[in-house]
PDB file of C-alpha atoms and ligand atoms in Angstrom:
ATOM      1  CA  MET V   1     101.478  39.569 255.197  1.00  0.00           C
ATOM      2  CA  ILE V   2     101.259  43.362 255.033  1.00  0.00           C
ATOM      3  CA  LEU V   3      97.862  44.658 253.948  1.00  0.00           C
ATOM      4  CA  LEU V   4      96.852  48.271 253.327  1.00  0.00           C
ATOM      5  CA  GLN V   5      93.188  49.032 252.703  1.00  0.00           C
ATOM      6  CA  HIS V   6      92.113  52.479 251.499  1.00  0.00           C
ATOM      7  CA  VAL V   7      94.968  54.045 253.435  1.00  0.00           C
ATOM      8  CA  GLY V   8      95.225  57.813 253.501  1.00  0.00           C
ATOM      9  CA  LYS V   9      97.551  60.100 255.396  1.00  0.00           C
ATOM     10  CA  ARG V  10      97.045  63.819 255.849  1.00  0.00           C
ATOM     11  CA  TYR V  11      99.643  65.555 258.005  1.00  0.00           C
ATOM     12  CA  PRO V  12      98.510  68.176 260.549  1.00  0.00           C
ATOM     13  CA  THR V  13      99.830  70.810 258.110  1.00  0.00           C
ATOM     14  CA  GLY V  14      97.043  69.752 255.735  1.00  0.00           C
ATOM     15  CA  GLN V  15      99.514  68.084 253.367  1.00  0.00           C
ATOM     16  CA  GLU V  16      97.957  64.928 251.901  1.00  0.00           C
ATOM     17  CA  ALA V  17     100.875  62.458 251.668  1.00  0.00           C
ATOM     18  CA  LEU V  18      98.938  59.283 250.770  1.00  0.00           C
ATOM     19  CA  THR V  19      95.525  58.812 249.148  1.00  0.00           C
ATOM     20  CA  ASP V  20      93.498  55.593 248.971  1.00  0.00           C
ATOM     21  CA  VAL V  21      96.439  53.197 248.932  1.00  0.00           C
ATOM     22  CA  ASN V  22      95.502  49.520 248.580  1.00  0.00           C
ATOM     23  CA  LEU V  23      98.442  47.165 248.731  1.00  0.00           C
ATOM     24  CA  GLU V  24      99.333  43.614 249.640  1.00  0.00           C
ATOM     25  CA  ILE V  25     102.854  42.398 250.365  1.00  0.00           C
ATOM     26  CA  ASP V  26     103.308  38.694 250.938  1.00  0.00           C
ATOM     27  CA  ASP V  27     105.297  37.113 253.726  1.00  0.00           C
ATOM     28  CA  GLY V  28     108.821  36.566 252.514  1.00  0.00           C
ATOM     29  CA  GLU V  29     108.496  39.013 249.629  1.00  0.00           C
ATOM     30  CA  MET V  30     111.157  41.580 248.691  1.00  0.00           C
ATOM     31  CA  ALA V  31     109.766  44.714 247.036  1.00  0.00           C
ATOM     32  CA  PHE V  32     110.725  48.285 246.186  1.00  0.00           C
ATOM     33  CA  LEU V  33     108.635  51.376 246.809  1.00  0.00           C
ATOM     34  CA  THR V  34     109.514  53.729 243.981  1.00  0.00           C
ATOM     35  CA  GLY V  35     108.642  57.261 242.977  1.00  0.00           C
ATOM     36  CA  HIS V  36     109.972  60.809 242.967  1.00  0.00           C
ATOM     37  CA  SER V  37     110.824  62.752 246.081  1.00  0.00           C
ATOM     38  CA  GLY V  38     107.565  63.670 247.811  1.00  0.00           C
ATOM     39  CA  ALA V  39     105.662  60.698 246.342  1.00  0.00           C
ATOM     40  CA  GLY V  40     104.852  59.333 249.811  1.00  0.00           C
ATOM     41  CA  LYS V  41     107.392  56.489 250.132  1.00  0.00           C
ATOM     42  CA  SER V  42     108.706  57.561 253.524  1.00  0.00           C
ATOM     43  CA  THR V  43     105.239  58.180 254.841  1.00  0.00           C
ATOM     44  CA  LEU V  44     104.150  54.684 253.845  1.00  0.00           C
ATOM     45  CA  LEU V  45     107.128  53.139 255.674  1.00  0.00           C
ATOM     46  CA  LYS V  46     106.409  55.320 258.715  1.00  0.00           C
ATOM     47  CA  LEU V  47     102.820  54.060 258.825  1.00  0.00           C
ATOM     48  CA  LEU V  48     104.056  50.451 258.769  1.00  0.00           C
ATOM     49  CA  ALA V  49     106.416  51.148 261.688  1.00  0.00           C
ATOM     50  CA  ILE V  50     103.725  53.214 263.503  1.00  0.00           C
ATOM     51  CA  ILE V  51     105.978  56.254 263.502  1.00  0.00           C
ATOM     52  CA  GLU V  52     102.919  57.954 262.010  1.00  0.00           C
ATOM     53  CA  ARG V  53      99.265  56.884 262.037  1.00  0.00           C
ATOM     54  CA  PRO V  54      97.004  56.820 258.963  1.00  0.00           C
ATOM     55  CA  THR V  55      94.127  59.292 258.851  1.00  0.00           C
ATOM     56  CA  ARG V  56      92.041  56.945 256.688  1.00  0.00           C
ATOM     57  CA  GLY V  57      91.766  53.217 256.039  1.00  0.00           C
ATOM     58  CA  GLN V  58      93.510  50.411 257.836  1.00  0.00           C
ATOM     59  CA  ILE V  59      96.773  48.512 257.914  1.00  0.00           C
ATOM     60  CA  LEU V  60      97.147  44.886 258.929  1.00  0.00           C
ATOM     61  CA  ILE V  61     100.448  43.165 259.590  1.00  0.00           C
ATOM     62  CA  ALA V  62     100.360  39.411 260.177  1.00  0.00           C
ATOM     63  CA  GLY V  63      96.625  39.707 260.759  1.00  0.00           C
ATOM     64  CA  GLN V  64      96.988  42.409 263.398  1.00  0.00           C
ATOM     65  CA  ASN V  65      95.203  45.703 262.825  1.00  0.00           C
ATOM     66  CA  LEU V  66      97.718  48.442 263.643  1.00  0.00           C
ATOM     67  CA  SER V  67      94.960  50.782 264.814  1.00  0.00           C
ATOM     68  CA  ALA V  68      94.409  48.383 267.729  1.00  0.00           C
ATOM     69  CA  ILE V  69      97.981  48.910 268.941  1.00  0.00           C
ATOM     70  CA  SER V  70      98.119  51.676 271.538  1.00  0.00           C
ATOM     71  CA  ASN V  71     101.032  54.097 271.538  1.00  0.00           C
ATOM     72  CA  ARG V  72     102.232  52.440 274.731  1.00  0.00           C
ATOM     73  CA  ARG V  73     102.507  49.092 272.903  1.00  0.00           C
ATOM     74  CA  VAL V  74     104.299  50.462 269.845  1.00  0.00           C
ATOM     75  CA  PRO V  75     107.848  49.721 271.127  1.00  0.00           C
ATOM     76  CA  TYR V  76     106.884  46.058 271.585  1.00  0.00           C
ATOM     77  CA  PHE V  77     105.282  45.942 268.153  1.00  0.00           C
ATOM     78  CA  ARG V  78     108.419  47.470 266.609  1.00  0.00           C
ATOM     79  CA  ARG V  79     110.656  44.703 267.931  1.00  0.00           C
ATOM     80  CA  ARG V  80     109.357  42.516 265.117  1.00  0.00           C
ATOM     81  CA  MET V  81     110.733  44.891 262.515  1.00  0.00           C
ATOM     82  CA  GLY V  82     114.089  46.254 261.520  1.00  0.00           C
ATOM     83  CA  ILE V  83     114.158  49.833 260.305  1.00  0.00           C
ATOM     84  CA  ILE V  84     116.994  51.295 258.243  1.00  0.00           C
ATOM     85  CA  PHE V  85     117.377  54.934 257.258  1.00  0.00           C
ATOM     86  CA  GLN V  86     119.626  56.695 254.790  1.00  0.00           C
ATOM     87  CA  ASP V  87     121.518  58.503 257.535  1.00  0.00           C
ATOM     88  CA  HIS V  88     122.056  55.565 259.817  1.00  0.00           C
ATOM     89  CA  HIS V  89     121.659  57.445 263.135  1.00  0.00           C
ATOM     90  CA  LEU V  90     124.657  55.755 264.752  1.00  0.00           C
ATOM     91  CA  LEU V  91     125.848  56.910 268.168  1.00  0.00           C
ATOM     92  CA  HIS V  92     129.338  58.188 267.511  1.00  0.00           C
ATOM     93  CA  ASP V  93     130.629  57.941 271.075  1.00  0.00           C
ATOM     94  CA  ARG V  94     129.840  54.202 271.228  1.00  0.00           C
ATOM     95  CA  THR V  95     131.578  51.290 269.577  1.00  0.00           C
ATOM     96  CA  VAL V  96     130.105  49.484 266.597  1.00  0.00           C
ATOM     97  CA  GLY V  97     129.224  46.576 268.901  1.00  0.00           C
ATOM     98  CA  ASP V  98     127.411  48.871 271.358  1.00  0.00           C
ATOM     99  CA  ASN V  99     125.464  50.476 268.526  1.00  0.00           C
ATOM    100  CA  VAL V 100     124.314  47.106 267.235  1.00  0.00           C
ATOM    101  CA  ALA V 101     123.468  45.973 270.776  1.00  0.00           C
ATOM    102  CA  LEU V 102     121.153  48.917 271.400  1.00  0.00           C
ATOM    103  CA  PRO V 103     117.813  47.306 270.424  1.00  0.00           C
ATOM    104  CA  LEU V 104     118.670  44.274 272.584  1.00  0.00           C
ATOM    105  CA  VAL V 105     119.637  46.437 275.573  1.00  0.00           C
ATOM    106  CA  ILE V 106     116.329  48.290 275.263  1.00  0.00           C
ATOM    107  CA  ALA V 107     114.494  44.967 275.032  1.00  0.00           C
ATOM    108  CA  GLY V 108     116.190  43.815 278.266  1.00  0.00           C
ATOM    109  CA  VAL V 109     118.053  40.886 276.711  1.00  0.00           C
ATOM    110  CA  GLY V 110     120.727  39.307 278.936  1.00  0.00           C
ATOM    111  CA  HIS V 111     124.377  40.248 278.646  1.00  0.00           C
ATOM    112  CA  GLN V 112     125.690  36.952 277.246  1.00  0.00           C
ATOM    113  CA  GLU V 113     122.873  36.652 274.736  1.00  0.00           C
ATOM    114  CA  ILE V 114     123.583  40.227 273.619  1.00  0.00           C
ATOM    115  CA  SER V 115     127.267  39.513 272.864  1.00  0.00           C
ATOM    116  CA  ARG V 116     126.339  36.380 270.963  1.00  0.00           C
ATOM    117  CA  ARG V 117     123.667  38.040 268.861  1.00  0.00           C
ATOM    118  CA  VAL V 118     125.707  41.184 268.193  1.00  0.00           C
ATOM    119  CA  ARG V 119     128.521  39.034 266.823  1.00  0.00           C
ATOM    120  CA  ALA V 120     126.071  36.994 264.719  1.00  0.00           C
ATOM    121  CA  ALA V 121     124.623  40.215 263.245  1.00  0.00           C
ATOM    122  CA  LEU V 122     128.063  41.756 262.574  1.00  0.00           C
ATOM    123  CA  ASP V 123     129.127  38.504 260.965  1.00  0.00           C
ATOM    124  CA  LYS V 124     126.152  38.633 258.587  1.00  0.00           C
ATOM    125  CA  VAL V 125     127.133  42.096 257.329  1.00  0.00           C
ATOM    126  CA  GLY V 126     130.848  41.214 257.180  1.00  0.00           C
ATOM    127  CA  LEU V 127     131.995  43.486 260.007  1.00  0.00           C
ATOM    128  CA  LEU V 128     132.934  41.041 262.730  1.00  0.00           C
ATOM    129  CA  ASP V 129     136.414  42.562 262.970  1.00  0.00           C
ATOM    130  CA  LYS V 130     134.981  46.061 263.613  1.00  0.00           C
ATOM    131  CA  GLU V 131     133.099  45.268 266.821  1.00  0.00           C
ATOM    132  CA  ARG V 132     135.366  47.471 268.976  1.00  0.00           C
ATOM    133  CA  ALA V 133     135.814  50.257 266.413  1.00  0.00           C
ATOM    134  CA  LEU V 134     134.114  53.648 266.635  1.00  0.00           C
ATOM    135  CA  PRO V 135     131.693  54.336 263.754  1.00  0.00           C
ATOM    136  CA  ILE V 136     133.621  57.488 262.765  1.00  0.00           C
ATOM    137  CA  THR V 137     136.612  55.321 261.771  1.00  0.00           C
ATOM    138  CA  LEU V 138     134.508  53.345 259.255  1.00  0.00           C
ATOM    139  CA  SER V 139     133.723  54.126 255.626  1.00  0.00           C
ATOM    140  CA  THR V 140     130.200  55.275 254.651  1.00  0.00           C
ATOM    141  CA  GLY V 141     129.340  51.835 253.296  1.00  0.00           C
ATOM    142  CA  GLU V 142     130.575  50.166 256.467  1.00  0.00           C
ATOM    143  CA  GLN V 143     128.563  52.575 258.610  1.00  0.00           C
ATOM    144  CA  GLN V 144     125.469  51.720 256.612  1.00  0.00           C
ATOM    145  CA  ARG V 145     126.191  48.016 257.217  1.00  0.00           C
ATOM    146  CA  VAL V 146     126.386  48.727 260.968  1.00  0.00           C
ATOM    147  CA  GLY V 147     122.910  50.266 260.655  1.00  0.00           C
ATOM    148  CA  ILE V 148     121.737  47.097 258.945  1.00  0.00           C
ATOM    149  CA  ALA V 149     123.320  44.871 261.612  1.00  0.00           C
ATOM    150  CA  ARG V 150     121.494  46.891 264.273  1.00  0.00           C
ATOM    151  CA  ALA V 151     118.226  46.522 262.351  1.00  0.00           C
ATOM    152  CA  VAL V 152     118.530  42.732 262.085  1.00  0.00           C
ATOM    153  CA  VAL V 153     120.014  41.954 265.517  1.00  0.00           C
ATOM    154  CA  ASN V 154     116.493  41.276 266.831  1.00  0.00           C
ATOM    155  CA  LYS V 155     115.877  38.841 263.958  1.00  0.00           C
ATOM    156  CA  PRO V 156     112.859  40.757 262.718  1.00  0.00           C
ATOM    157  CA  ALA V 157     110.340  39.202 260.353  1.00  0.00           C
ATOM    158  CA  ILE V 158     110.115  42.477 258.418  1.00  0.00           C
ATOM    159  CA  LEU V 159     112.849  44.850 257.252  1.00  0.00           C
ATOM    160  CA  LEU V 160     111.904  48.396 256.211  1.00  0.00           C
ATOM    161  CA  ALA V 161     114.547  50.549 254.560  1.00  0.00           C
ATOM    162  CA  ASP V 162     114.169  54.202 253.548  1.00  0.00           C
ATOM    163  CA  GLU V 163     116.625  55.136 250.769  1.00  0.00           C
ATOM    164  CA  PRO V 164     119.307  52.906 252.331  1.00  0.00           C
ATOM    165  CA  THR V 165     121.739  53.531 249.481  1.00  0.00           C
ATOM    166  CA  GLY V 166     121.064  57.246 249.068  1.00  0.00           C
ATOM    167  CA  ASN V 167     124.614  58.292 249.974  1.00  0.00           C
ATOM    168  CA  LEU V 168     126.478  55.396 248.391  1.00  0.00           C
ATOM    169  CA  ASP V 169     128.127  54.922 245.014  1.00  0.00           C
ATOM    170  CA  PRO V 170     126.621  52.301 242.639  1.00  0.00           C
ATOM    171  CA  GLU V 171     129.018  49.536 243.636  1.00  0.00           C
ATOM    172  CA  LEU V 172     128.411  49.927 247.384  1.00  0.00           C
ATOM    173  CA  SER V 173     124.682  50.307 246.745  1.00  0.00           C
ATOM    174  CA  LEU V 174     124.608  46.953 245.009  1.00  0.00           C
ATOM    175  CA  GLU V 175     126.555  45.414 247.892  1.00  0.00           C
ATOM    176  CA  ILE V 176     123.942  46.688 250.372  1.00  0.00           C
ATOM    177  CA  MET V 177     121.139  45.347 248.158  1.00  0.00           C
ATOM    178  CA  MET V 178     122.809  41.918 248.077  1.00  0.00           C
ATOM    179  CA  LEU V 179     122.747  41.976 251.872  1.00  0.00           C
ATOM    180  CA  PHE V 180     119.016  42.693 251.878  1.00  0.00           C
ATOM    181  CA  GLU V 181     118.537  39.897 249.365  1.00  0.00           C
ATOM    182  CA  ALA V 182     120.441  37.510 251.633  1.00  0.00           C
ATOM    183  CA  PHE V 183     118.083  38.324 254.528  1.00  0.00           C
ATOM    184  CA  ASN V 184     115.147  37.914 252.186  1.00  0.00           C
ATOM    185  CA  ARG V 185     116.405  34.462 251.172  1.00  0.00           C
ATOM    186  CA  VAL V 186     116.164  33.290 254.790  1.00  0.00           C
ATOM    187  CA  GLY V 187     112.532  34.381 254.940  1.00  0.00           C
ATOM    188  CA  VAL V 188     112.606  38.041 255.980  1.00  0.00           C
ATOM    189  CA  THR V 189     110.035  40.283 254.252  1.00  0.00           C
ATOM    190  CA  VAL V 190     111.917  43.284 252.846  1.00  0.00           C
ATOM    191  CA  LEU V 191     110.427  46.595 251.726  1.00  0.00           C
ATOM    192  CA  ILE V 192     112.830  49.243 250.405  1.00  0.00           C
ATOM    193  CA  ALA V 193     111.990  52.809 249.404  1.00  0.00           C
ATOM    194  CA  SER V 194     114.302  53.910 246.622  1.00  0.00           C
ATOM    195  CA  HIS V 195     114.381  56.185 243.609  1.00  0.00           C
ATOM    196  CA  ASP V 196     117.424  54.448 242.149  1.00  0.00           C
ATOM    197  CA  HIS V 197     115.854  52.974 239.004  1.00  0.00           C
ATOM    198  CA  GLU V 198     119.036  51.336 237.793  1.00  0.00           C
ATOM    199  CA  LEU V 199     119.486  49.491 241.085  1.00  0.00           C
ATOM    200  CA  ILE V 200     115.854  48.373 241.120  1.00  0.00           C
ATOM    201  CA  ARG V 201     116.176  47.131 237.560  1.00  0.00           C
ATOM    202  CA  ILE V 202     119.262  45.094 238.442  1.00  0.00           C
ATOM    203  CA  MET V 203     117.586  43.559 241.485  1.00  0.00           C
ATOM    204  CA  ASP V 204     114.592  42.426 239.395  1.00  0.00           C
ATOM    205  CA  LYS V 205     112.049  42.493 242.244  1.00  0.00           C
ATOM    206  CA  ARG V 206     108.510  43.795 242.406  1.00  0.00           C
ATOM    207  CA  ALA V 207     108.381  47.575 242.102  1.00  0.00           C
ATOM    208  CA  ILE V 208     105.502  49.425 243.755  1.00  0.00           C
ATOM    209  CA  PRO V 209     105.313  52.863 242.113  1.00  0.00           C
ATOM    210  CA  LEU V 210     103.932  55.800 244.096  1.00  0.00           C
ATOM    211  CA  ALA V 211     103.124  59.142 242.492  1.00  0.00           C
ATOM    212  CA  GLY V 212     101.615  62.070 244.341  1.00  0.00           C
ATOM    213  CA  GLY V 213     100.601  59.805 247.221  1.00  0.00           C
ATOM    214  CA  ARG V 214      98.771  57.320 245.020  1.00  0.00           C
ATOM    215  CA  LEU V 215      99.756  53.913 243.741  1.00  0.00           C
ATOM    216  CA  ALA V 216     100.576  54.414 240.094  1.00  0.00           C
ATOM    217  CA  GLU V 217     100.151  51.862 237.311  1.00  0.00           C
ATOM    218  CA  SER V 218     102.550  49.072 238.131  1.00  0.00           C
ATOM    219  CA  HIS V 219     104.916  47.499 235.633  1.00  0.00           C
ATOM    220  CA  PRO V 220     102.916  45.938 232.735  1.00  0.00           C
ATOM    221  CA  ALA V 221     104.317  42.462 233.392  1.00  0.00           C
ATOM    222  CA  GLN V 222     102.874  42.596 236.888  1.00  0.00           C
ATOM    223  CA  SER V 223      99.505  44.151 236.130  1.00  0.00           C
ATOM    224  CA  VAL V 224      98.304  41.428 233.743  1.00  0.00           C
ATOM    225  CA  PRO V 225      95.346  39.647 235.406  1.00  0.00           C
ATOM    226  CA  LEU V 226      95.970  35.971 236.146  1.00  0.00           C
ATOM    227  CA  GLN V 227      92.660  34.510 234.932  1.00  0.00           C
TER     228      GLN V 227
HETATM  229  P1  ADP T 301     109.006  60.506 249.749  1.00  0.00           P
HETATM  230  O1  ADP T 301     109.542  59.605 250.809  1.00  0.00           O
HETATM  231  O2  ADP T 301     108.475  59.750 248.553  1.00  0.00           O
HETATM  232  O3  ADP T 301     109.968  61.579 249.355  1.00  0.00           O
HETATM  233  P2  ADP T 301     107.309  61.621 251.841  1.00  0.00           P
HETATM  234  O4  ADP T 301     106.456  60.549 252.388  1.00  0.00           O
HETATM  235  O5  ADP T 301     108.497  62.047 252.613  1.00  0.00           O
HETATM  236  O6  ADP T 301     107.707  61.261 250.337  1.00  0.00           O
HETATM  237  O7  ADP T 301     106.414  62.919 251.619  1.00  0.00           O
HETATM  238  C1  ADP T 301     105.127  62.882 251.008  1.00  0.00           C
HETATM  239  C2  ADP T 301     104.501  64.268 251.145  1.00  0.00           C
HETATM  240  O8  ADP T 301     104.182  64.521 252.525  1.00  0.00           O
HETATM  241  C3  ADP T 301     105.391  65.420 250.716  1.00  0.00           C
HETATM  242  O9  ADP T 301     104.580  66.411 250.136  1.00  0.00           O
HETATM  243  C4  ADP T 301     105.990  65.894 252.011  1.00  0.00           C
HETATM  244  O10 ADP T 301     106.355  67.256 251.939  1.00  0.00           O
HETATM  245  C5  ADP T 301     104.860  65.676 252.993  1.00  0.00           C
HETATM  246  N1  ADP T 301     105.326  65.405 254.365  1.00  0.00           N
HETATM  247  C6  ADP T 301     106.165  64.420 254.757  1.00  0.00           C
HETATM  248  N2  ADP T 301     106.340  64.457 256.088  1.00  0.00           N
HETATM  249  C7  ADP T 301     105.588  65.479 256.548  1.00  0.00           C
HETATM  250  C8  ADP T 301     105.348  66.021 257.842  1.00  0.00           C
HETATM  251  N3  ADP T 301     105.887  65.495 258.934  1.00  0.00           N
HETATM  252  N4  ADP T 301     104.508  67.084 257.936  1.00  0.00           N
HETATM  253  C9  ADP T 301     103.928  67.607 256.841  1.00  0.00           C
HETATM  254  N5  ADP T 301     104.114  67.144 255.595  1.00  0.00           N
HETATM  255  C10 ADP T 301     104.933  66.086 255.440  1.00  0.00           C
HETATM  256  P1  ADP T 302     120.529  31.517 266.422  1.00  0.00           P
HETATM  257  O1  ADP T 302     119.292  31.016 265.704  1.00  0.00           O
HETATM  258  O2  ADP T 302     121.153  30.478 267.275  1.00  0.00           O
HETATM  259  O3  ADP T 302     120.273  32.809 267.161  1.00  0.00           O
HETATM  260  P2  ADP T 302     121.875  32.924 264.229  1.00  0.00           P
HETATM  261  O4  ADP T 302     121.718  34.265 264.863  1.00  0.00           O
HETATM  262  O5  ADP T 302     123.196  32.646 263.605  1.00  0.00           O
HETATM  263  O6  ADP T 302     121.652  31.764 265.306  1.00  0.00           O
HETATM  264  O7  ADP T 302     120.714  32.764 263.111  1.00  0.00           O
HETATM  265  C1  ADP T 302     120.244  31.507 262.658  1.00  0.00           C
HETATM  266  C2  ADP T 302     119.664  31.605 261.259  1.00  0.00           C
HETATM  267  O8  ADP T 302     118.544  32.513 261.224  1.00  0.00           O
HETATM  268  C3  ADP T 302     120.650  32.105 260.232  1.00  0.00           C
HETATM  269  O9  ADP T 302     120.679  31.211 259.145  1.00  0.00           O
HETATM  270  C4  ADP T 302     120.082  33.443 259.824  1.00  0.00           C
HETATM  271  O10 ADP T 302     120.473  33.745 258.515  1.00  0.00           O
HETATM  272  C5  ADP T 302     118.603  33.244 259.987  1.00  0.00           C
HETATM  273  N1  ADP T 302     117.719  34.431 260.089  1.00  0.00           N
HETATM  274  C6  ADP T 302     116.360  34.394 259.946  1.00  0.00           C
HETATM  275  N2  ADP T 302     115.832  35.588 260.067  1.00  0.00           N
HETATM  276  C7  ADP T 302     116.844  36.445 260.293  1.00  0.00           C
HETATM  277  C8  ADP T 302     116.921  37.861 260.497  1.00  0.00           C
HETATM  278  N3  ADP T 302     115.842  38.656 260.490  1.00  0.00           N
HETATM  279  N4  ADP T 302     118.124  38.400 260.723  1.00  0.00           N
HETATM  280  C9  ADP T 302     119.212  37.635 260.734  1.00  0.00           C
HETATM  281  N5  ADP T 302     119.187  36.316 260.535  1.00  0.00           N
HETATM  282  C10 ADP T 302     118.035  35.716 260.307  1.00  0.00           C
END
């Protein structure tokens, strides 16, 4: 479970990006962080991946308080999550297979295990035949799928995606979302920042609306108390 308690983030510039955010995301849930540009979506994802640290409150993931994780331990912590950005940060002088292998190489996984897991990840995103290709020869949608394969090659329990369909047309966007849903179906917790309302509506998952760094009123159907 992901738990945020009274989380605030003020950047060194003085910009307050998040204010008193309280949020609970269950294991195995798939949810969307929504809101206009500047609402704080990226910042929230960065706090979960310890790319940034909160200036107030606390964050727990699977019972572990992130403030107890030293900067030195962050790379180990991050192995449990897959992170996907809009611009997929692929290395263009390496093959698709080498790009996907990167997290495993860094983690010191053995050569044979790397080939096996890279192929399994490429298979899941439908790019097994592109293992030896250079990213530049692939379409935008395919490049984004390489980014997803790289994010899941470690079999993370949590997938974080920041505007993963920002550059894609509606059809490709839906295709990428179906991929996330497939990972979610096998138990991966998925949190996606997106301002694509149409896509979020189609996916019919929990939407977590941020506005000006605060959690806004959620969808009426979800804010009705249970008792
Ligand atoms: P979103 O992802 O919803 O567009 P962000 O989390 O990127 O929102 O930004 C939230 C606010 O924090 C914005 O006002 C943005 O300008 C500011 N911000 C984001 N990153 C930084 C940074 N590194 N330094 C200073 N301000 C930042
Ligand atoms: P192995 O378990 O032998 O490494 P696979 O890599 O093919 O074999 O994965 C086994 C199963 O684990 C598949 O059904 C796959 O969908 C599922 N799985 C669970 N979590 C993840 C994840 N984060 N990324 C990819 N697959 C996952």
